[in-house]
Amino acid sequence: MTTSTASATGTTAASASATKTGAQAPIDFYFDFLSSYGYFASLRIEEIGARHGRSVRWHCMLLGVAVMKVMGLKPLLETPLKNDYVLRDVARYQRRHGLEMARKVSDPMMDPRPAARAFCWVKRQHPGVEGAFARALFDRYWRLGHDLSLNDEIGALAGPLGLDQGALVAGVESDAARTDLRDAVTASLDRGVFGSPFVIVDGEPFWGSDRLEQIDDWLARGGW
Amino acid sequence: MTTSTASATGTTAASASATKTGAQAPIDFYFDFLSSYGYFASLRIEEIGARHGRSVRWHCMLLGVAVMKVMGLKPLLETPLKNDYVLRDVARYQRRHGLEMARKVSDPMMDPRPAARAFCWVKRQHPGVEGAFARALFDRYWRLGHDLSLNDEIGALAGPLGLDQGALVAGVESDAARTDLRDAVTASLDRGVFGSPFVIVDGEPFWGSDRLEQIDDWLARGGW
């Protein structure tokens, strides 16, 4: 389901809660392609939004900026105690949701910026397609295990989404995409986004894939 | 409900899942009295365990050792971005669960060690009472807003639980309690405990009050 499809669904199937809070405001969904928890949430956020008549706006952020530079923390897997926990927790989530992933959390990480720039380029050049494109990037990185720091890997996603491969690959390296990514990261920090996934519903922030049920509850009740 | 009551309930109302994983193994519940999320979980963990025929073993840990010394992280409220989030998140949880708290998360923190030593002393001297005592400490600190670094405040909890106030206050300062707390903290780290609340069910670790529903699910299914 693309973002525009979810939006159309929202228009025709407004839930009581969405009406109560007014105006079918979209859900803002922030993620870093590096993040396994972001991947998990990317598989469910559209469905959760659609259930309550909400479309989803997809936004990339960079954990390397938010967590390491702004918060001054170490990456999860370099944090004693938490590293072992994360490996178990991710495996447990996979088993519970039946997710096969060629990539392991402990595998070397890619540079997430080319994928994030590609996302920014699609968002600007083909608005409405960026959600589907983000899901395709997540799928290729986590389920199939490909390294998306390579432009050829990103370019391979163009065809199925009706995008021009050459234009996409050129877009990844464009100044416009670099500027858009920088602006997106700044905007995410301005809104207090520090993790992946991070969801903002009617101004209310929710951090972590383990909050998806709470988001569902929040939308069903129209907040509390 | 005291721990021993929950245990008795478990014996007579063994759930299918508990039988499946064998032997009515207790749930291990770790907390720091400083932790609002630990307080939230302390209000629900016995009920969750009892629903699945499990008793709860209460264990104190110290965030100051696990998070600051071992993991090398800053306290939550000194971490940019996360500080604002935690204030909102705690208030949201309170509203959702109808919890009034005289203490604010942003109030100055007490030294948690006297309360933790009192807990260790009760656990050794009056085994079976420590769960109820921990809940009374949490209640006094968070709901009533009292500073539990003062021995008089801790001593005031003795009467309602049938403990000798003088013995309890002396216990807080005893070498035995100091040794027990040190051992408890070491034991928690050895088991990979790094947060509050932290729950271990049949060897499976769960971090955070937002995982209580997942623990419930895990117990209902007998793991996955």
PDB file of C-alpha atoms in Angstrom, chain B residues 1-3 46 58 128-137 161:
ATOM      1  CA  MET B   1      -0.897  -9.295  47.831  1.00  0.00           C
ATOM      2  CA  THR B   2       2.362 -10.620  49.218  1.00  0.00           C
ATOM      3  CA  THR B   3       4.742 -12.771  47.269  1.00  0.00           C
ATOM      4  CA  GLU B  46       2.121  -9.733  40.650  1.00  0.00           C
ATOM      5  CA  TRP B  58      11.551  -9.239  43.796  1.00  0.00           C
ATOM      6  CA  GLY B 128       8.147 -13.504  51.759  1.00  0.00           C
ATOM      7  CA  VAL B 129       7.458  -9.961  52.942  1.00  0.00           C
ATOM      8  CA  GLU B 130       9.933  -8.226  50.616  1.00  0.00           C
ATOM      9  CA  GLY B 131       7.476  -7.859  47.724  1.00  0.00           C
ATOM     10  CA  ALA B 132       4.906  -6.089  49.866  1.00  0.00           C
ATOM     11  CA  PHE B 133       7.686  -4.017  51.432  1.00  0.00           C
ATOM     12  CA  ALA B 134       9.004  -2.992  48.011  1.00  0.00           C
ATOM     13  CA  ARG B 135       5.525  -1.931  46.960  1.00  0.00           C
ATOM     14  CA  ALA B 136       5.161   0.086  50.177  1.00  0.00           C
ATOM     15  CA  LEU B 137       8.501   1.827  49.490  1.00  0.00           C
ATOM     16  CA  LEU B 161       3.790  -4.850  57.609  1.00  0.00           C
TER      17      LEU B 161
END
